[in-house]
Coordinates of C-alpha atoms and ligand atoms in Angstrom, one line a residue:
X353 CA -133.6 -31.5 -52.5
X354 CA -131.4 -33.9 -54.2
X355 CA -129.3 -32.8 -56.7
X356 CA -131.1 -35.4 -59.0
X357 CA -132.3 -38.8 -59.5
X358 CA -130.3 -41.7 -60.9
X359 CA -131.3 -41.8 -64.7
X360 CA -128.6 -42.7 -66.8
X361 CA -126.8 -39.1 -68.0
X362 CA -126.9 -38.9 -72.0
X363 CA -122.9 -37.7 -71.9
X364 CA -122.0 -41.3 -69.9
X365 CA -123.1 -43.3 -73.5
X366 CA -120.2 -44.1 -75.5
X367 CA -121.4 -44.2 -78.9
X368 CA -124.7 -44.4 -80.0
X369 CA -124.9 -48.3 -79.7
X370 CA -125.1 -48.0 -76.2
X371 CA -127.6 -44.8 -76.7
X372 CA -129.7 -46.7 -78.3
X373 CA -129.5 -50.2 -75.9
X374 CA -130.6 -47.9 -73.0
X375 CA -133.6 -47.0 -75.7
X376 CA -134.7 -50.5 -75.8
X377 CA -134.2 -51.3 -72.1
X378 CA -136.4 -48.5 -71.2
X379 CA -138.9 -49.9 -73.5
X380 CA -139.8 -46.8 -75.6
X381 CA -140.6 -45.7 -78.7
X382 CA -137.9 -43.3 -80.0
X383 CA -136.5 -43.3 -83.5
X384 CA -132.6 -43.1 -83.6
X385 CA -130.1 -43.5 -86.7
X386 CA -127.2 -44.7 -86.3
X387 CA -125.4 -43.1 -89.4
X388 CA -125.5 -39.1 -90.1
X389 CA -126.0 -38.7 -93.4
X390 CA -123.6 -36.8 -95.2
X391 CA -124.3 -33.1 -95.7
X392 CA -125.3 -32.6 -99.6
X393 CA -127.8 -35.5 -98.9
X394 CA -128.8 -34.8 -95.2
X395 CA -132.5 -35.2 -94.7
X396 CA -132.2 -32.2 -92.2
X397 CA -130.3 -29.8 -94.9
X398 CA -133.4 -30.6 -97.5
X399 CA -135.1 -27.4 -97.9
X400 CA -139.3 -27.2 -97.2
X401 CA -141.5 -25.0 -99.5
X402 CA -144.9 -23.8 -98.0
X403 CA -148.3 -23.6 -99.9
X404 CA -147.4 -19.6 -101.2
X405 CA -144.1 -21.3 -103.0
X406 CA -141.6 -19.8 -99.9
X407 CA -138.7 -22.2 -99.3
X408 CA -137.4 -22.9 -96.2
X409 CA -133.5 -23.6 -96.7
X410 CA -133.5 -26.3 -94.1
X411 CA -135.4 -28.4 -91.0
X412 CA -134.0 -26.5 -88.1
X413 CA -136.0 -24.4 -86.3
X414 CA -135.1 -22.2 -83.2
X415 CA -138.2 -22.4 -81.1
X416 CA -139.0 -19.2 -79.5
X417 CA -137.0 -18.5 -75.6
X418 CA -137.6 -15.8 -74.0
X419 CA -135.0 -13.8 -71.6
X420 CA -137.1 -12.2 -69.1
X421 CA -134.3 -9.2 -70.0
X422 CA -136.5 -6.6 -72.2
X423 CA -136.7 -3.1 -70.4
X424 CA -139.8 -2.6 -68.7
X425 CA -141.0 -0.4 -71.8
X426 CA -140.9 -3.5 -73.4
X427 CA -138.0 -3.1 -75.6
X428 CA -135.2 -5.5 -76.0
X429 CA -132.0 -4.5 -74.3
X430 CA -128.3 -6.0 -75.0
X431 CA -129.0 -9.5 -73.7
X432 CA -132.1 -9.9 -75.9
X433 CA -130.5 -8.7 -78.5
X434 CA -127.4 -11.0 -78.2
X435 CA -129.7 -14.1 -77.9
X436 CA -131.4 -13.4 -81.3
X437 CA -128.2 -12.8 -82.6
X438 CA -127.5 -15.9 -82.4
X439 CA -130.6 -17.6 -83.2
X440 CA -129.7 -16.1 -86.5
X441 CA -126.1 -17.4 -86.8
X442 CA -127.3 -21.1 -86.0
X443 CA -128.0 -21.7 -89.2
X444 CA -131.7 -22.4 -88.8
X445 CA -133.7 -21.7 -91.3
X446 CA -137.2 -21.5 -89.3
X447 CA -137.0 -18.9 -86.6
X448 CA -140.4 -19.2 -85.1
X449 CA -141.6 -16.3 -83.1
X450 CA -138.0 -15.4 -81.4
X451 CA -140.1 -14.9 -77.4
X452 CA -142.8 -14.6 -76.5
X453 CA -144.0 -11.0 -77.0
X454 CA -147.1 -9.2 -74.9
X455 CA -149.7 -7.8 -76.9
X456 CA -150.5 -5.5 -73.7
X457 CA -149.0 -4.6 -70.6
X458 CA -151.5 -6.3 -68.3
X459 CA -150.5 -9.6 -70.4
X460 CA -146.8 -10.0 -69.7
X461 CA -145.6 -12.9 -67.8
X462 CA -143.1 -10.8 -66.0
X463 CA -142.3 -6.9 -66.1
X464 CA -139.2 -7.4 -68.3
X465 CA -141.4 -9.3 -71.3
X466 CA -141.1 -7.8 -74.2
X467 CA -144.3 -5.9 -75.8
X468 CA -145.2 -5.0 -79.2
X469 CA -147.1 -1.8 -79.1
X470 CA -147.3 1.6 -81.4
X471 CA -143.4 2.6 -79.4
X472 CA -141.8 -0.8 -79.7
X473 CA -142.3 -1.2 -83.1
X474 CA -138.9 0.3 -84.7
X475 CA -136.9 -2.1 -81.8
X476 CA -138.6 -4.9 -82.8
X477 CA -137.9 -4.3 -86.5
X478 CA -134.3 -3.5 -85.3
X479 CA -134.4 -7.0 -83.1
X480 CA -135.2 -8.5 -86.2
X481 CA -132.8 -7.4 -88.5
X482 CA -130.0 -8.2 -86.2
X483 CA -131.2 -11.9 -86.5
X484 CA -131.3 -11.5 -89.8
X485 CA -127.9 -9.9 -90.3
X486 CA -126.1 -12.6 -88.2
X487 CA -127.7 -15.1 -90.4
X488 CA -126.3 -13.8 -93.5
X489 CA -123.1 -12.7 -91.8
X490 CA -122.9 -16.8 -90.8
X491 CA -124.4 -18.5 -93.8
X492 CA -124.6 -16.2 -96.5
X493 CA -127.7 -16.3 -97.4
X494 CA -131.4 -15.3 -96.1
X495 CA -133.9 -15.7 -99.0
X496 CA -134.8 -18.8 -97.7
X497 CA -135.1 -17.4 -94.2
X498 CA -138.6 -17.6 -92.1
X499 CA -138.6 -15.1 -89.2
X500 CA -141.9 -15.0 -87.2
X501 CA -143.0 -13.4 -83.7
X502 CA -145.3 -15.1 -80.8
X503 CA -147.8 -12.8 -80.1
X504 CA -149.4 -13.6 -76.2
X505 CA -151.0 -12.7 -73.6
X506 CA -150.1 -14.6 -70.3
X507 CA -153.5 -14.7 -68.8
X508 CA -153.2 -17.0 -65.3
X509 CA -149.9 -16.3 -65.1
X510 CA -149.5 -12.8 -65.8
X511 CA -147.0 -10.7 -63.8
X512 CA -146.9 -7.6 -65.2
X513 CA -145.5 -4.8 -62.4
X514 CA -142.4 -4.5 -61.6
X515 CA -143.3 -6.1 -57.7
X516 CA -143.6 -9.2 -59.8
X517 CA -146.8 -10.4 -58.3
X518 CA -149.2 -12.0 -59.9
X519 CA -152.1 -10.7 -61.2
X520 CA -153.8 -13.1 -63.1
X521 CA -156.8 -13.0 -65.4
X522 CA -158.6 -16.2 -65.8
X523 CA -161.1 -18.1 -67.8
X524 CA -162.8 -20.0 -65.5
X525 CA -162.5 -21.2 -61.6
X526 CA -159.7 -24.2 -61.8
X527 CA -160.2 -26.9 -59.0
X528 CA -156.2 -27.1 -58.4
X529 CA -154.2 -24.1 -60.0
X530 CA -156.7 -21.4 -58.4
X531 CA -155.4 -23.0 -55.1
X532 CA -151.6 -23.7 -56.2
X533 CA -151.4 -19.9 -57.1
X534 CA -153.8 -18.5 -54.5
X535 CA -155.8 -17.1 -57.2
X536 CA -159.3 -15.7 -56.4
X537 CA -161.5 -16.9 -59.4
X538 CA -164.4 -14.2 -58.8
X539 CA -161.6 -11.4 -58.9
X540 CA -159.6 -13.3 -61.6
X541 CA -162.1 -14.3 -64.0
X542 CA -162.2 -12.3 -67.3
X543 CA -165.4 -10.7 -68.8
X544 CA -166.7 -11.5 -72.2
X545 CA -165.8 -7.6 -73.2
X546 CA -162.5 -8.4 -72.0
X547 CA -161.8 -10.7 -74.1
X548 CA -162.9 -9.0 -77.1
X549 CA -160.8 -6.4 -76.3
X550 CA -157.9 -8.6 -75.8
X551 CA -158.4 -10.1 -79.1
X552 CA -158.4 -6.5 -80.5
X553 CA -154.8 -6.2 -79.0
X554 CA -153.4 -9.4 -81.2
X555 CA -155.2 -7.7 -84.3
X556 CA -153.1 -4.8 -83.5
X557 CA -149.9 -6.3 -82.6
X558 CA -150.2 -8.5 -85.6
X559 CA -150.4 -4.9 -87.4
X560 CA -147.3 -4.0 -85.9
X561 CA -145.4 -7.4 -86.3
X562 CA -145.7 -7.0 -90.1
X563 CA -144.5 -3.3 -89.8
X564 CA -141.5 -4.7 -87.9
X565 CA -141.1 -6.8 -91.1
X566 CA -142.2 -10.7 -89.7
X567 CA -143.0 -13.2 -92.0
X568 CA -145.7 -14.6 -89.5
X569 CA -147.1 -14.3 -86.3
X570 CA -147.7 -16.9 -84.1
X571 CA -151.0 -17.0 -82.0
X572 CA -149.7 -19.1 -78.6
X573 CA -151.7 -21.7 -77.7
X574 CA -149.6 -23.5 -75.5
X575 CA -147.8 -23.6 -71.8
X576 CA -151.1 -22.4 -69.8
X577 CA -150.9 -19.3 -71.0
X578 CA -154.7 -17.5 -71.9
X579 CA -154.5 -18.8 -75.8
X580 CA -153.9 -22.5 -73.9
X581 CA -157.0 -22.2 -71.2
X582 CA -158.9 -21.0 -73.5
X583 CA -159.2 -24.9 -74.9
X584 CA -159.9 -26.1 -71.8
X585 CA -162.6 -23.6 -70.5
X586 CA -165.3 -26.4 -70.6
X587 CA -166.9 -25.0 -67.5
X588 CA -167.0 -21.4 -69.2
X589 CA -170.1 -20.2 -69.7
X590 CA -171.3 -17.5 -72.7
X591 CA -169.4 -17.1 -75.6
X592 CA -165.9 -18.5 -75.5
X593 CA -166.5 -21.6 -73.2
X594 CA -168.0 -24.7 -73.3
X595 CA -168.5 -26.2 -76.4
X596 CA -165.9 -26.6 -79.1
X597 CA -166.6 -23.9 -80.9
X598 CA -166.9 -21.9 -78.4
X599 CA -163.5 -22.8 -76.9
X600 CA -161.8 -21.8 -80.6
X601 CA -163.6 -18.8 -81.0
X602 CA -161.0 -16.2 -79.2
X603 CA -158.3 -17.6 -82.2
X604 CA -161.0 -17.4 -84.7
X605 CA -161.8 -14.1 -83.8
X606 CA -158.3 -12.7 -83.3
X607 CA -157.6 -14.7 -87.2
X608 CA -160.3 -12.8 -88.7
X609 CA -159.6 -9.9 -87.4
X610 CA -155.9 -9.9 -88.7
X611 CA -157.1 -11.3 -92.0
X612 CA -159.4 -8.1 -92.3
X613 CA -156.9 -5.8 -91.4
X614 CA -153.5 -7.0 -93.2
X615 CA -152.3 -9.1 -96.3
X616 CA -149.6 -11.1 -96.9
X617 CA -149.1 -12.0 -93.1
X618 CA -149.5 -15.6 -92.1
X619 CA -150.6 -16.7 -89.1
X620 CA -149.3 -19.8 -87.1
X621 CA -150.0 -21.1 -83.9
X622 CA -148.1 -23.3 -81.6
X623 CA -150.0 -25.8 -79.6
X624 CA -150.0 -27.6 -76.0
X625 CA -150.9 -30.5 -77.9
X626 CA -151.4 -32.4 -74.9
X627 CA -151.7 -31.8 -71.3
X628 CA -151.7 -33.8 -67.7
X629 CA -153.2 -32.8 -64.3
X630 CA -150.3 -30.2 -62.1
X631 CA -147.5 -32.4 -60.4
X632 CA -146.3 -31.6 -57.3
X633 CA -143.0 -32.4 -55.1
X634 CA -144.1 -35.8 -53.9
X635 CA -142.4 -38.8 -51.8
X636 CA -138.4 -37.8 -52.5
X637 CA -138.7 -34.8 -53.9
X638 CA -140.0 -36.9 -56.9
X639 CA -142.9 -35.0 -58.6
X640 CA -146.5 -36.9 -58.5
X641 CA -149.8 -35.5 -59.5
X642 CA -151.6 -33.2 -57.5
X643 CA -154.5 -35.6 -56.6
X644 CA -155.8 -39.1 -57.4
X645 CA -159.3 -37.8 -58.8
X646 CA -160.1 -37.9 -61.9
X647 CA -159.1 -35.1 -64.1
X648 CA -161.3 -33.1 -66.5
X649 CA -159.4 -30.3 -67.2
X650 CA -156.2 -31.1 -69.9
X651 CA -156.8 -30.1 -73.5
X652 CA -155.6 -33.4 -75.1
X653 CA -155.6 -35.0 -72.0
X654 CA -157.7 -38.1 -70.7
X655 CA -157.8 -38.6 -66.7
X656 CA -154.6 -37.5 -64.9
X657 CA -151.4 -38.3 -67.3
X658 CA -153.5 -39.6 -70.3
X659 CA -153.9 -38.3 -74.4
X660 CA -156.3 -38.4 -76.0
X661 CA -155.7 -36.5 -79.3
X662 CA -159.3 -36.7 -80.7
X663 CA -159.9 -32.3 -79.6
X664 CA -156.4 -31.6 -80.6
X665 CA -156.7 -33.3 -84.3
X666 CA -160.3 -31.0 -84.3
X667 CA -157.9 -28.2 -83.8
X668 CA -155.8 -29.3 -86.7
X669 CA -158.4 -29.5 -88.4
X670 CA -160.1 -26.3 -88.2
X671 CA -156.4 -24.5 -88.3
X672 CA -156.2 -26.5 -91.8
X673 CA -159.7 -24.8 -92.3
X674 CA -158.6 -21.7 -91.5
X675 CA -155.6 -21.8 -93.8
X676 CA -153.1 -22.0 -91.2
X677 CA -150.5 -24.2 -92.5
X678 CA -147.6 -23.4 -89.9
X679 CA -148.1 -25.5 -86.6
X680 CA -145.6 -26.0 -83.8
X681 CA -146.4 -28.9 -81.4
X682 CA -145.5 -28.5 -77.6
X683 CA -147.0 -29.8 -74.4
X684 CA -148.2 -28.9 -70.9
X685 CA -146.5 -26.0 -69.0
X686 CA -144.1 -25.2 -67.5
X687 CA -145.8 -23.8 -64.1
X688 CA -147.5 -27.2 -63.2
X689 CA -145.9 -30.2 -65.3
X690 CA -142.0 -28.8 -66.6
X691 CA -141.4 -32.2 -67.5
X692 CA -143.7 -33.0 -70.4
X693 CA -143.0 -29.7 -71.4
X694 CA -139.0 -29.5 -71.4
X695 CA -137.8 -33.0 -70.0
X696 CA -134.7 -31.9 -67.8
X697 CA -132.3 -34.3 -65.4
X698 CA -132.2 -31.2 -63.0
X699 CA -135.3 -29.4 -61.8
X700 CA -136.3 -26.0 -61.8
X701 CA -136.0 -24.2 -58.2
X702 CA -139.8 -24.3 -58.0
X703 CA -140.2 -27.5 -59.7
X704 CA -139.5 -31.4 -58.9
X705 CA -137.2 -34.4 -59.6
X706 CA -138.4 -36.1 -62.3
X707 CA -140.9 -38.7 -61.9
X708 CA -139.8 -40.7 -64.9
X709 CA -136.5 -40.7 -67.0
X710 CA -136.2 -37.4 -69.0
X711 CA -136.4 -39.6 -72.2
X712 CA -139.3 -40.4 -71.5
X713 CA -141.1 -37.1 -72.0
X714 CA -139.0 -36.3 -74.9
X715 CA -140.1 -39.7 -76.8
X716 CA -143.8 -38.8 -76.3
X717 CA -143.7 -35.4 -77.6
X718 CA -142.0 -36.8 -80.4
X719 CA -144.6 -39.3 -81.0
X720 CA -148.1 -37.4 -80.1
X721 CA -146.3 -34.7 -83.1
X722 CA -145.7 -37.9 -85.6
X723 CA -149.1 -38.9 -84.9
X724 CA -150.1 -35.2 -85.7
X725 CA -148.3 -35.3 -88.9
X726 CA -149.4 -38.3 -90.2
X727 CA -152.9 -37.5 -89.6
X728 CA -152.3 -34.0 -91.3
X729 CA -149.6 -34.6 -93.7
X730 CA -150.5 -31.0 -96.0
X731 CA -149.7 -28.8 -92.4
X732 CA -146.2 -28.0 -91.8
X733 CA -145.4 -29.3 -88.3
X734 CA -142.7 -28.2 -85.9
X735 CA -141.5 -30.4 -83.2
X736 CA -140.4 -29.7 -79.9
X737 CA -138.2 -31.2 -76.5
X738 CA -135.3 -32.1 -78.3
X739 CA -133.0 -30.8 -76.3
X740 CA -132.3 -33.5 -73.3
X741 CA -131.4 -35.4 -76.6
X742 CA -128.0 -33.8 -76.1
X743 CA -124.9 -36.2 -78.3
X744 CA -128.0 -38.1 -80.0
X745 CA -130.2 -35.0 -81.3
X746 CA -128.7 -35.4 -84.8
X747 CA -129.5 -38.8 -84.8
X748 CA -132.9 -38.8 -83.4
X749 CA -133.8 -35.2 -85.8
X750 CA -132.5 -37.2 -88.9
X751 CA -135.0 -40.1 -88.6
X752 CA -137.8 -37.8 -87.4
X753 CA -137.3 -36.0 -90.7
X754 CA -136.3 -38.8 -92.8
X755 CA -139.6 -40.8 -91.9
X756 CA -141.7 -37.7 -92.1
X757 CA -142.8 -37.5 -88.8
X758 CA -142.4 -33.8 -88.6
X759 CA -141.2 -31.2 -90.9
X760 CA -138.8 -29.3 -88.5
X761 CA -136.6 -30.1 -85.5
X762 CA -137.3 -27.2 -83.0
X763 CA -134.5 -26.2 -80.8
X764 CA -134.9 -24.4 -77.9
X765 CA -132.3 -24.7 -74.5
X766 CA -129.9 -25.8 -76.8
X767 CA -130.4 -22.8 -79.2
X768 CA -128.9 -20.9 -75.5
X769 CA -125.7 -22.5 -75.0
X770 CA -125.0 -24.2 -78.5
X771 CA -126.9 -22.0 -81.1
X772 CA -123.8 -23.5 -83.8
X773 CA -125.1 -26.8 -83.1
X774 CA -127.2 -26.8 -86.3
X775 CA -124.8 -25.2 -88.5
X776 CA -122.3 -27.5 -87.2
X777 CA -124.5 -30.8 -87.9
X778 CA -125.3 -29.3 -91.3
X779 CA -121.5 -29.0 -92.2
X780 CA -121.0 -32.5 -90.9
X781 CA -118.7 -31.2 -88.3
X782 CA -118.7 -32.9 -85.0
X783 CA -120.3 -31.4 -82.0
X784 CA -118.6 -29.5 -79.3
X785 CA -119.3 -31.2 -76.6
X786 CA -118.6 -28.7 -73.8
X787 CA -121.5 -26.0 -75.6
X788 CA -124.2 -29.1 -75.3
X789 CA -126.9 -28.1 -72.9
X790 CA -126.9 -30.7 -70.0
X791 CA -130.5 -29.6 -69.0
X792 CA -129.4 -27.9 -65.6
X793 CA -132.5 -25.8 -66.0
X794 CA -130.5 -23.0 -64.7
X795 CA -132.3 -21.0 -67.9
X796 CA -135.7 -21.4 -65.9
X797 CA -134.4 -20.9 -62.0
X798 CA -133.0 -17.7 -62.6
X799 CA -136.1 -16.1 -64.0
X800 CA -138.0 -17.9 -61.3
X801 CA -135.6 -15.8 -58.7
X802 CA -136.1 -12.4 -60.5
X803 CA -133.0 -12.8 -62.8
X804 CA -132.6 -12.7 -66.5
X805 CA -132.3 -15.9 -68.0
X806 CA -129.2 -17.1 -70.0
X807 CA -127.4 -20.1 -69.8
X808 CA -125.2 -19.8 -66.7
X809 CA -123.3 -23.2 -66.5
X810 CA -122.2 -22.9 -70.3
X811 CA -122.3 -19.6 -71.8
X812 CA -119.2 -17.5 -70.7
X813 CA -121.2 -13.9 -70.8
X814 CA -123.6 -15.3 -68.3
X815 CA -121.4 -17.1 -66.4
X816 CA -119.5 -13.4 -66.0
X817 CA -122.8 -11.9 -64.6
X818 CA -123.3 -11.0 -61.3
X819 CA -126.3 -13.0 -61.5
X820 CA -124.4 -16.1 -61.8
X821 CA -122.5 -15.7 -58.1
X822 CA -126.2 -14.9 -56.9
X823 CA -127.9 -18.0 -58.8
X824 CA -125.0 -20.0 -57.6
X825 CA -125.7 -19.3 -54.1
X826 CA -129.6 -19.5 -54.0
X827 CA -128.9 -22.6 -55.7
X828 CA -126.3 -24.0 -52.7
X829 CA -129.1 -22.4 -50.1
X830 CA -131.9 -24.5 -51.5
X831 CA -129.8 -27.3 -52.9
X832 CA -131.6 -27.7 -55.8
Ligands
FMN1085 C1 -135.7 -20.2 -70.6 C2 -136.9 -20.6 -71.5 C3 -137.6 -19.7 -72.2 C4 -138.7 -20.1 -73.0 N1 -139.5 -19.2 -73.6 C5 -140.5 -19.6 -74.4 C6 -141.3 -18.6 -75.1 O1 -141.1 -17.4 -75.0 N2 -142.3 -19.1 -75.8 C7 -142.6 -20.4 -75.9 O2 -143.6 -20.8 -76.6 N3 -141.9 -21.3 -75.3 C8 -140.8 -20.9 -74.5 N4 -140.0 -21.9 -73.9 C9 -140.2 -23.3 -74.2 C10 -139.3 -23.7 -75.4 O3 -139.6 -23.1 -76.6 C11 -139.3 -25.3 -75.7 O4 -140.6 -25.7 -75.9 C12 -138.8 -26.1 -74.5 O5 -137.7 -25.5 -73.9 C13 -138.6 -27.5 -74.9 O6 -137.6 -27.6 -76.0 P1 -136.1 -27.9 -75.7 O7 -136.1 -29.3 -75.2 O8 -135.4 -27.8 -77.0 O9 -135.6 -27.0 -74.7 C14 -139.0 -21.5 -73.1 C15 -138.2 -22.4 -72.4 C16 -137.1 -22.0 -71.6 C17 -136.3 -23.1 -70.9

């Protein structure tokens, strides 16, 4: 495969003139300033108070990254630890979820996910207070702090044993992922009493989260993951598919259920917000949809690589219902369409070369959440994709917040190799450029090969591992 396509790289810009020329030539819609505002009057160093009066010191968020590096008890281990370290010293103000965490064994996406159960629970309160610590160590000060944890279960993509093979559980027969993943539907599908039990494991981890001392748990909703297909499960029949209400009924059920059994935690829920048919390596390497039918099976979607956001704003609304007021806006997945998800210049090992420029899928993540907000201005909305931004992220955050078209900026490949980058924008420093992620997507190829994830190119402690030699040579092999 080619090592990429020709896009113009974000580090070849000058200033952000020319940044924002190459905007206009491509034709999109993507809001830039051209001045950072100084720091006492940033828009992004304004602080955001909630509906229970909590103030959130500022509109960074570090969106959650897994590590694929807990123990396969489900602990953290040194690495994870390290990463949330320094989500906490980034400044950030908004730490939502940390990783994804497995409310039960058969529900981890890969044997080294870590899992929130009765024996977990003093690490993960440990886990947290190291965040916390490093915060205060680097700011001082964490009242105005928001730590939550994602609470999921990774349902078609679950990889649980330490063979790493899949062993999914479905919702419902898909006409192209059951074949991409040689999944048997009739041995894959879960059973109604399945589900309720499953539902009974977030009640419980939600337990244990606010014994570990989170703010919030998030309910995932996003990335393909069970909470995700459980808003497309049209076809489903019974209970939890079908209509509308029948499709939100595992998160009502799982938000009752916490409701009835603790106080004072809130509940969140990041959303797939929109979603397009899987893409596949196509003429070039270049990644094209699977088929040319017509597809019925994107939550948010219309056709192949449509939105329609009329389901998704019914989900708002019902979330607003629900009292939910925490919402964090994402896209597709990362199995079967990485770029709307997390717009990179360099592909995954298992993935494509992007079929359009990388700013492209950043721009429409930023828009579909601004349309969001708008449209619920009394939710608090985290955005997400900022990353390929790289130079221009400040610029780009400060308008999205200035104008009101989100409420946070969520950071997450960055938050690997630059976690300073928001305290540095806050303090009006100027960025280091050598710690800006470049979007090698080395962070995703190395789980994808069995290794933990890190940032290899940037980071000096990965780029020490063993692991890097090995990634390095895999990636020479396959030329990715
Ligand atoms: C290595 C890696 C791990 C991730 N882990 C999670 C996760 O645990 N939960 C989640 O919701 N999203 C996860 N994501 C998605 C990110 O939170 C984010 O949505 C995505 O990277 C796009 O944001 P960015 O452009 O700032 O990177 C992960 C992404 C990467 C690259």
């Amino acid at each position: 495969m080619n090592k990429s396509i020709a896009y113009r790289r974000i580090g070849s810009f000058g200033n952000v003139h020319e940044f924002k020329s190459y905007i206009e030539q491509l034709g999109i819609k993507l809001p830039v300033d051209e001045e950072l505002q100084s720091p006492p009057d940033s828009a992004l160093g304004k602080s955001y108070e909630l509906q229970n009066g909590f103030r959130i010191g500022n509109r960074f968020c570090i969106l959650p990254m897994e590590g694929w590096d807990g123990t396969l008890d489900g602990k953290p281990s040194n690495e994870t630890t390290r990463r949330w370290q320094r989500f906490g010293l980034s400044g950030a103000k908004l730490i939502w979820g940390g990783e994804a965490v497995a409310v039960c064994p058969e529900g981890r996406a890969n044997p080294n996910q870590l899992l929130i159960n009765e024996k977990n629970v003093e690490a993960l309160y440990e886990l947290r207070k190291e965040l916390v610590d490093h915060h205060q160590q680097s700011v001082e000060y964490s009242d105005d702090l928001l730590v939550g944890l994602q609470l999921t279960h990774s349902g078609r993509f679950a990889k649980p044993g330490p063979d790493r093979k899949l062993r999914p559980r479905t919702l419902y027969a898909h006409p192209i992922l059951d074949k991409k993943f040689n999944i048997n539907p009739d041995k894959a599908q879960l059973r109604d009493e399945e589900i309720e039990e499953i539902i009974e494991n977030f009640v419980k981890a939600a337990l244990f989260a606010d014994e570990a001392g989170f703010a919030f748990v998030d309910i995932k909703h996003c990335h393909g993951y069970l909470g995700h297909e459980f808003l497309s499960s049209f076809d489903r029949p019974g209970r939890y598919g079908g209509s509308f209400e029948n499709r939100t009924r595992f998160l009502r059920e799982i938000i009752s259920g916490i409701r009835n059994s603790v106080s004072g935690l809130q509940i969140a829920v990041r959303l797939s917000a929109f979603d397009w048919i899987p893409f596949t390596m196509g003429q070039g390497n270049i990644g094209q949809p699977e088929s040319v039918g017509n597809y019925n099976y994107a939550f948010g979607g219309r056709g192949n690589t449509g939105i329609n956001l009329s389901e998704p704003v019914a989900f708002l609304e019902l979330l607003k219902s629900l009292d939910i007021e925490l919402v964090c806006i994402s896209a597709g997945s990362p199995y079967y369409n990485p770029h709307i998800q997390r717009p990179a210049l360099f592909p995954p090992s298992d993935g494509y070369l992007p079929p359009e420029d990388p700013l492209l899928g950043v721009a429409r993540q930023i828009e579909v959440t601004a349309r969001l907000k708008k449209a619920f201005p009394e939710l608090c909305i985290v955005g997400s994709a900022y990353s390929y931004l790289q130079e221009y992220l400040p610029n780009v955050a400060q308008n999205v917040i200035r104008n009101g078209c989100a409420d946070f900026v969520g950071l997450g490949r960055m938050a690997l190799c630059y976690p300073e980058m928001p305290g540095d924008i806050l303090r009006g420093k100027k960025l280091q450029r050598k710690a800006i992620c470049r979007t090698f997507s080395d962070c995703t190829t190395a789980p994808r090969q069995g290794m933990i994830s890190g940032c290899y190119p940037l980071d000096e402690f990965y780029k020490k591992k063993p692991e890097a030699g090995k990634l390095k040579r895999y990636k020479k092999e396959y030329r990715i």
